[in-house]
mmCIF file of C-alpha atoms in Angstrom:
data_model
loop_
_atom_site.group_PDB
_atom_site.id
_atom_site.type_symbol
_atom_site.label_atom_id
_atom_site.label_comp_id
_atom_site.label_asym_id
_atom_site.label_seq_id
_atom_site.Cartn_x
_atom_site.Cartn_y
_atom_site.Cartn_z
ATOM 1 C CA UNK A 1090 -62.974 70.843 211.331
ATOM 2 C CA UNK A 1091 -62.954 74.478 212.608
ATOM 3 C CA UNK A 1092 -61.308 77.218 211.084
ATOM 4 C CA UNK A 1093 -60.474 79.998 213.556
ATOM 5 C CA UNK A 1094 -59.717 83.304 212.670
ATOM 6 C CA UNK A 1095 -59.570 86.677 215.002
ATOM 7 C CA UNK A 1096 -61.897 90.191 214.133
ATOM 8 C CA UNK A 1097 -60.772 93.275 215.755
ATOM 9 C CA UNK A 1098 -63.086 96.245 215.954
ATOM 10 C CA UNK A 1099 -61.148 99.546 216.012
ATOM 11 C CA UNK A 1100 -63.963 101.477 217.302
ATOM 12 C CA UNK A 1101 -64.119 100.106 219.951
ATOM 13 C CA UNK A 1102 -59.943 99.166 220.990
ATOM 14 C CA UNK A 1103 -59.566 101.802 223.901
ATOM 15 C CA UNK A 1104 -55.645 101.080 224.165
ATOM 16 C CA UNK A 1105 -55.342 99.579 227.664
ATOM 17 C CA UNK A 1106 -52.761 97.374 226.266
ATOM 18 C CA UNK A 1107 -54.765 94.460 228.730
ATOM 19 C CA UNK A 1108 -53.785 92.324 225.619
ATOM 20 C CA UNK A 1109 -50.517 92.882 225.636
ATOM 21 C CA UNK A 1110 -50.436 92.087 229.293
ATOM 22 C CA UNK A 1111 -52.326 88.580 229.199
ATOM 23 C CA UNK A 1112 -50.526 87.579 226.314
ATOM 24 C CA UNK A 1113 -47.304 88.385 228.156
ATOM 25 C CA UNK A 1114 -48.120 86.208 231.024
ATOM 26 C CA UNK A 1115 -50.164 83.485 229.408
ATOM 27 C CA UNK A 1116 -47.199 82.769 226.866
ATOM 28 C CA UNK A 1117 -44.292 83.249 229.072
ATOM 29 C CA UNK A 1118 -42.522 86.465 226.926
ATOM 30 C CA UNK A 1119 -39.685 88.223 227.708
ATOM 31 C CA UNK A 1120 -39.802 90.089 230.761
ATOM 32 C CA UNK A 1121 -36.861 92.610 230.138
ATOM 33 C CA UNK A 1122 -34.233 93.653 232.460
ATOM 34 C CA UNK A 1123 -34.718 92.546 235.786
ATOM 35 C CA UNK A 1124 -33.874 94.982 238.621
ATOM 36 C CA UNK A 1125 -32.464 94.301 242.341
ATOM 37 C CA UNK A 1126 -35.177 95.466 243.557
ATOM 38 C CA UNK A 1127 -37.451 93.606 241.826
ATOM 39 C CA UNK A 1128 -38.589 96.585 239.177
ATOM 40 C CA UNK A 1129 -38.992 94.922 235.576
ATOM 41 C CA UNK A 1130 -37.805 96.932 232.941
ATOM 42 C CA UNK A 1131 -40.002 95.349 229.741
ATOM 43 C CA UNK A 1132 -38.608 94.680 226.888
ATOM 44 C CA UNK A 1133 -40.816 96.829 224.444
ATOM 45 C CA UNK A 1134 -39.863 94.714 221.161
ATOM 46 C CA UNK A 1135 -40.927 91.232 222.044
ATOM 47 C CA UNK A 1136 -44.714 91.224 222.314
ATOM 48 C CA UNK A 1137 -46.666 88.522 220.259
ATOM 49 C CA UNK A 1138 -49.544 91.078 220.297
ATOM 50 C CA UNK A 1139 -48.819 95.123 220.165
ATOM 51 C CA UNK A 1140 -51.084 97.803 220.030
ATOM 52 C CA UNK A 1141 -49.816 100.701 217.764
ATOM 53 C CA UNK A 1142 -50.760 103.834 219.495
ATOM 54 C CA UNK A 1143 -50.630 107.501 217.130
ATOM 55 C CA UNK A 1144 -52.767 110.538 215.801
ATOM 56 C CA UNK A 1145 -54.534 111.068 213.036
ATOM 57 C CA UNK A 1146 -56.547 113.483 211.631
ATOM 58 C CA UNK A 1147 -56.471 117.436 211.092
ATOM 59 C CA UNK A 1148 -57.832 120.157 212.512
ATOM 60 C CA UNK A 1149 -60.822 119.674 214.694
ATOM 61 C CA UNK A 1150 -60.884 116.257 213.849
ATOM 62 C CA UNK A 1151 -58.014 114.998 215.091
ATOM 63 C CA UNK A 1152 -57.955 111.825 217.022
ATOM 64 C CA UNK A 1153 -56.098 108.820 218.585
ATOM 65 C CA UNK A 1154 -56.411 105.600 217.195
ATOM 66 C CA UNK A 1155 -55.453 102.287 218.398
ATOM 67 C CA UNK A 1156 -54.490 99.504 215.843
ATOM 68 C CA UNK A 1157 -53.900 96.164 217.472
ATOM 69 C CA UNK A 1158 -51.457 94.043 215.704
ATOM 70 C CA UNK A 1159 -50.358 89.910 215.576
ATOM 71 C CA UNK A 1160 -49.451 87.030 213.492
ATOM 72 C CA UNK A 1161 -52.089 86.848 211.266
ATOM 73 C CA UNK A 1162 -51.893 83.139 210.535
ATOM 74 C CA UNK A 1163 -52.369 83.069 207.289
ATOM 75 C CA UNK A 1164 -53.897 80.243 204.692
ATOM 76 C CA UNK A 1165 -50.947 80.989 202.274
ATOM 77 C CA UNK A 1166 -47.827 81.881 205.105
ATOM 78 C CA UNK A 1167 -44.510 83.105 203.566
ATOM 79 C CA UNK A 1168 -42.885 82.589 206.522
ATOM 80 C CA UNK A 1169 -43.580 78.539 206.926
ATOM 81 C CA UNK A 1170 -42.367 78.282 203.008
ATOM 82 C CA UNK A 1171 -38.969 79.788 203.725
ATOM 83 C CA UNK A 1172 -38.611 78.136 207.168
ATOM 84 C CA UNK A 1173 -35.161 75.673 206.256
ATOM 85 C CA UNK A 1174 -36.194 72.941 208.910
ATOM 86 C CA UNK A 1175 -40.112 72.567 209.176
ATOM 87 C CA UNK A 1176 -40.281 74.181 212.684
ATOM 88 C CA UNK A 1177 -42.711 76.402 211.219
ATOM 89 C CA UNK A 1178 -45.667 74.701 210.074
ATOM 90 C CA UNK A 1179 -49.659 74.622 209.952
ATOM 91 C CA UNK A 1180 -52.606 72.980 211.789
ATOM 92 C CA UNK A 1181 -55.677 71.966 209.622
ATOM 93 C CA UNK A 1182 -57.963 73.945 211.978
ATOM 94 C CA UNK A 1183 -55.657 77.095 210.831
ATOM 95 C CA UNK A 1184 -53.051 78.066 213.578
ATOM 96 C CA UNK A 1185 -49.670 78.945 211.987
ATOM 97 C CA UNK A 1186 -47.095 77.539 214.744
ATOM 98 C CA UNK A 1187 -43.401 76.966 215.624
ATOM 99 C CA UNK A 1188 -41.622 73.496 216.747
ATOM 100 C CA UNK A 1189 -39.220 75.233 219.199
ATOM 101 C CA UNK A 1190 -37.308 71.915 218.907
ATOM 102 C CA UNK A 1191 -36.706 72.010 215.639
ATOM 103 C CA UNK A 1192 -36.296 76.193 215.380
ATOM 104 C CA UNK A 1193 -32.736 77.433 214.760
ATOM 105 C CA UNK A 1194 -33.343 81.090 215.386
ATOM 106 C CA UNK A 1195 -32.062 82.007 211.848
ATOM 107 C CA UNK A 1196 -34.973 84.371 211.107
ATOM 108 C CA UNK A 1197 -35.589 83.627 207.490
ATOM 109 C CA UNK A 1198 -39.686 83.430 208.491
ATOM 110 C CA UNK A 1199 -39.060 87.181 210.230
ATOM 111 C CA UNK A 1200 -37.615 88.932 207.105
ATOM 112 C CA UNK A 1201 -40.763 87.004 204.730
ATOM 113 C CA UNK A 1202 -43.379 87.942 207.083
ATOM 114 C CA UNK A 1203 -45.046 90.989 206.045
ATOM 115 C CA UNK A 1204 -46.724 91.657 209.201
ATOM 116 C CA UNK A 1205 -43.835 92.026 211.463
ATOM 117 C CA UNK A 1206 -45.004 89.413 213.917
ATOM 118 C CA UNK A 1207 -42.113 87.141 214.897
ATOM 119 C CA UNK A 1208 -40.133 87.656 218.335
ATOM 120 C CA UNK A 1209 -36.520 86.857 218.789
ATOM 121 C CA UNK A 1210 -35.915 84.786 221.168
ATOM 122 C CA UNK A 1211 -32.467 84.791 222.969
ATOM 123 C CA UNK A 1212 -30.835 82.860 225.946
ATOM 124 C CA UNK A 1213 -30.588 86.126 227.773
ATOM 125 C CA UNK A 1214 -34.638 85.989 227.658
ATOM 126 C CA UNK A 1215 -34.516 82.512 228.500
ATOM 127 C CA UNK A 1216 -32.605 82.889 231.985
ATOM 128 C CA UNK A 1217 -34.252 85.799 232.615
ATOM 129 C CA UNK A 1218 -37.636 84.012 232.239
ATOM 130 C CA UNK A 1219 -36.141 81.487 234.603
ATOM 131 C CA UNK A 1220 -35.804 84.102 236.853
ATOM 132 C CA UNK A 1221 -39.151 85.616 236.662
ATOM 133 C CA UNK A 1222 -41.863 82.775 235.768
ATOM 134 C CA UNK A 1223 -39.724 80.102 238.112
ATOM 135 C CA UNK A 1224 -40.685 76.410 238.185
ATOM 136 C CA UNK A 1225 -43.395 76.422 235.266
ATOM 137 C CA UNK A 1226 -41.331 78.137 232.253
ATOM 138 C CA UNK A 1227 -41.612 76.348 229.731
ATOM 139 C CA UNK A 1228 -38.791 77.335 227.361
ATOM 140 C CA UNK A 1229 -35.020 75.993 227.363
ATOM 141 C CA UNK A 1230 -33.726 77.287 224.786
ATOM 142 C CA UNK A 1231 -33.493 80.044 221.974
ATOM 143 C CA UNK A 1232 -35.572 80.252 219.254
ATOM 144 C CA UNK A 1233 -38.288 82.740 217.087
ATOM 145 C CA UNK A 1234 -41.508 83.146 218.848
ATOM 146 C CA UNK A 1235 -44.916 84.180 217.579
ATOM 147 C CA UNK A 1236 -48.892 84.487 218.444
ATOM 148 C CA UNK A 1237 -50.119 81.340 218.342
ATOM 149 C CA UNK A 1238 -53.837 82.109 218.797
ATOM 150 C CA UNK A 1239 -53.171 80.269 222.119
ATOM 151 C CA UNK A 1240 -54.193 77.440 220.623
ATOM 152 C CA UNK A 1241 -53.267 75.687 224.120
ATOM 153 C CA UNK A 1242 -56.380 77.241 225.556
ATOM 154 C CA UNK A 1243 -58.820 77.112 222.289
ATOM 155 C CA UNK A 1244 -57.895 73.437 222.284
ATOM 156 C CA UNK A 1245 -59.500 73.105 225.923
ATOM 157 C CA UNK A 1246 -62.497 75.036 224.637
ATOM 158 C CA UNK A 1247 -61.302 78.599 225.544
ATOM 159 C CA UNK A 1248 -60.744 82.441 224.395
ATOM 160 C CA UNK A 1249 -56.980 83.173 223.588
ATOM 161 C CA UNK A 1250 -55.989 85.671 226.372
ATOM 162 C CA UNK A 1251 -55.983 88.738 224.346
ATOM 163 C CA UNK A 1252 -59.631 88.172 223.622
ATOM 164 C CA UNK A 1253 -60.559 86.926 227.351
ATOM 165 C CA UNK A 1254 -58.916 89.801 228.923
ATOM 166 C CA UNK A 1255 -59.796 92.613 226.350
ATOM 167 C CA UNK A 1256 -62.303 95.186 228.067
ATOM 168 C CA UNK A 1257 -63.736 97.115 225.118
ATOM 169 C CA UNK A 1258 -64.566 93.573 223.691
ATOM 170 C CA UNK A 1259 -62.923 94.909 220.707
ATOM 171 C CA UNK A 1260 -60.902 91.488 220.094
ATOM 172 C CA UNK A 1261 -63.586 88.397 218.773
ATOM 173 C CA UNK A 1262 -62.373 84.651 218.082
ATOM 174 C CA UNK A 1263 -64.346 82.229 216.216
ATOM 175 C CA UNK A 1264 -64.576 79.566 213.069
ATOM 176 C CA UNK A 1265 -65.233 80.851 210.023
ATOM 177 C CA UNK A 1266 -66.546 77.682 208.778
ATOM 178 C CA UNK A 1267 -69.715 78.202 211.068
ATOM 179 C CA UNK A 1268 -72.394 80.071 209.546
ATOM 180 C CA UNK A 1269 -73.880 81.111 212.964
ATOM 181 C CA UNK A 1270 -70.364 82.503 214.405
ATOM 182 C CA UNK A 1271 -70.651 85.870 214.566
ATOM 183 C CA UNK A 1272 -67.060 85.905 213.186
ATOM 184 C CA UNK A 1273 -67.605 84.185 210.276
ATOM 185 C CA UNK A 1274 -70.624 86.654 209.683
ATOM 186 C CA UNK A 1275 -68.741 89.689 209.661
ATOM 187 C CA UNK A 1276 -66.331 88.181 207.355
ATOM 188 C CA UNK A 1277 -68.785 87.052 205.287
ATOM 189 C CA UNK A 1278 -70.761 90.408 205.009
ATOM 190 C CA UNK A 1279 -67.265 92.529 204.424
ATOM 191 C CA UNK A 1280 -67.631 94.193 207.509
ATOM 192 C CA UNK A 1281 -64.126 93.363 208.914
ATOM 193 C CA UNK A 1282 -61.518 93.177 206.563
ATOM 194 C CA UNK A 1283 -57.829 91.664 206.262
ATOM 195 C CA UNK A 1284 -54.749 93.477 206.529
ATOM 196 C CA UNK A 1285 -53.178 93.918 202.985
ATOM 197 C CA UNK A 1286 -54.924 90.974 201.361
ATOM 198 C CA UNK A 1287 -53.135 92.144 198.266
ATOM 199 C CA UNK A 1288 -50.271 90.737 198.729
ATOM 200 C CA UNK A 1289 -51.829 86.734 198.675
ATOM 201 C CA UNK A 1290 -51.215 85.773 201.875
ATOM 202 C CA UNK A 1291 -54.550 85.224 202.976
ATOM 203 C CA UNK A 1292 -54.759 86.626 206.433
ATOM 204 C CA UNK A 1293 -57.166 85.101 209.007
ATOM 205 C CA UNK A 1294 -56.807 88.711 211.806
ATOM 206 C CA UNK A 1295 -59.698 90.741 209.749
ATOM 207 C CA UNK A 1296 -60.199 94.254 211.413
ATOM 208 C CA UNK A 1297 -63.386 96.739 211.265
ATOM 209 C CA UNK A 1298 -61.958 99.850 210.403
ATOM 210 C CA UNK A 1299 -63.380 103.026 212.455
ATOM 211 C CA UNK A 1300 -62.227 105.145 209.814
ATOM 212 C CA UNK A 1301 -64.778 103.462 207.178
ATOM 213 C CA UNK A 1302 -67.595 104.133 209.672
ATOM 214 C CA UNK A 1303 -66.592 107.597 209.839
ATOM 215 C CA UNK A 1304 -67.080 108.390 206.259
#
């Protein structure tokens, strides 16, 4: 049994936002306000993957750096434990998903996860992605959305769309229960780390951090 996980190298994350895009489209997110004359107006605060975009540094060494952010589908998740119906639950191969049938939109796995990487889903978005995806949207009816590795596509033997589509080739998908996956190698050597593993949750998005090759 695989056991995926995600490395992101931050040297190499030019900020295109490509991810952002292709996850967008691939998983049918909210599109925003709609214009007459057919201008979308995106809604900024429902991405499943965002890239954070600021300055850092002083002096003459000031630079921009791009931290890509998602659900980091952890081995120990907070927010399936406080989930009061089950929708949130977890695959043995290691993708942390939601049963939109079962979800109640009450949010209780957005205030426990630590990562800030649940979307609210509301019937405004819904009819609106009626509107803009047409005959194949999938969703009918509210409900709190995440990354789900788009374990869709892995299950048919394929990249998730952020990594597919990500031109710096920044973004790297594999099972860390391979030895020969480059993934599990940089894992295994410390290169790419976890975001705050303090806190137990056992992340499986590791990143390698530009700032350490700096120094």
């Amino acid at each position: 049994m695989a056991k995926y996980a995600m490395v992101i190298d931050l040297n190499t994350c030019v900020g295109c936002n490509a991810c952002m895009a292709a996850c967008t489209l691939e998983n049918q997110m909210p599109v925003g306000q709609i214009e007459e004359d057919v201008e979308i107006k995106w809604d900024t605060t429902k991405w499943r993957t965002y890239v954070h975009d600021e300055e850092i540094g002083v002096g003459n060494d000031v630079h921009r750096r791009f931290f890509p952010r998602l659900c980091n589908h952890c081995d120990n998740p907070p927010c399936m434990s406080v989930c009061p119906t089950g929708a949130t639950y977890k695959t043995d191969d290691g993708f942390v998903l939601v049963n939109e049938d079962l979800c109640m939109g009450c949010q209780a796995c957005a205030m426990a996860c630590p990562y800030k990487a649940r979307v609210d889903i509301t019937y405004a978005d819904v009819r609106q992605g009626k509107e803009f995806y047409g005959s194949d949207y999938r969703r009918t009816r509210p409900s709190v959305d995440k990354c789900s590795f788009c374990n869709h596509r892995v299950e048919k033997g394929l990249k998730p769309a952020c990594v597919e589509t990500c031109v710096g080739e920044s973004r790297m998908f594999g099972d860390l229960d391979n030895p020969e996956d480059p993934v599990a190698q940089m894992v295994a050597s410390g290169e790419a780390q976890p975001l705050m593993p303090h806190i137990g949750t056992r992340p499986n998005v590791y990143y390698i951090n530009d700032m350490k090759r700096r120094g």
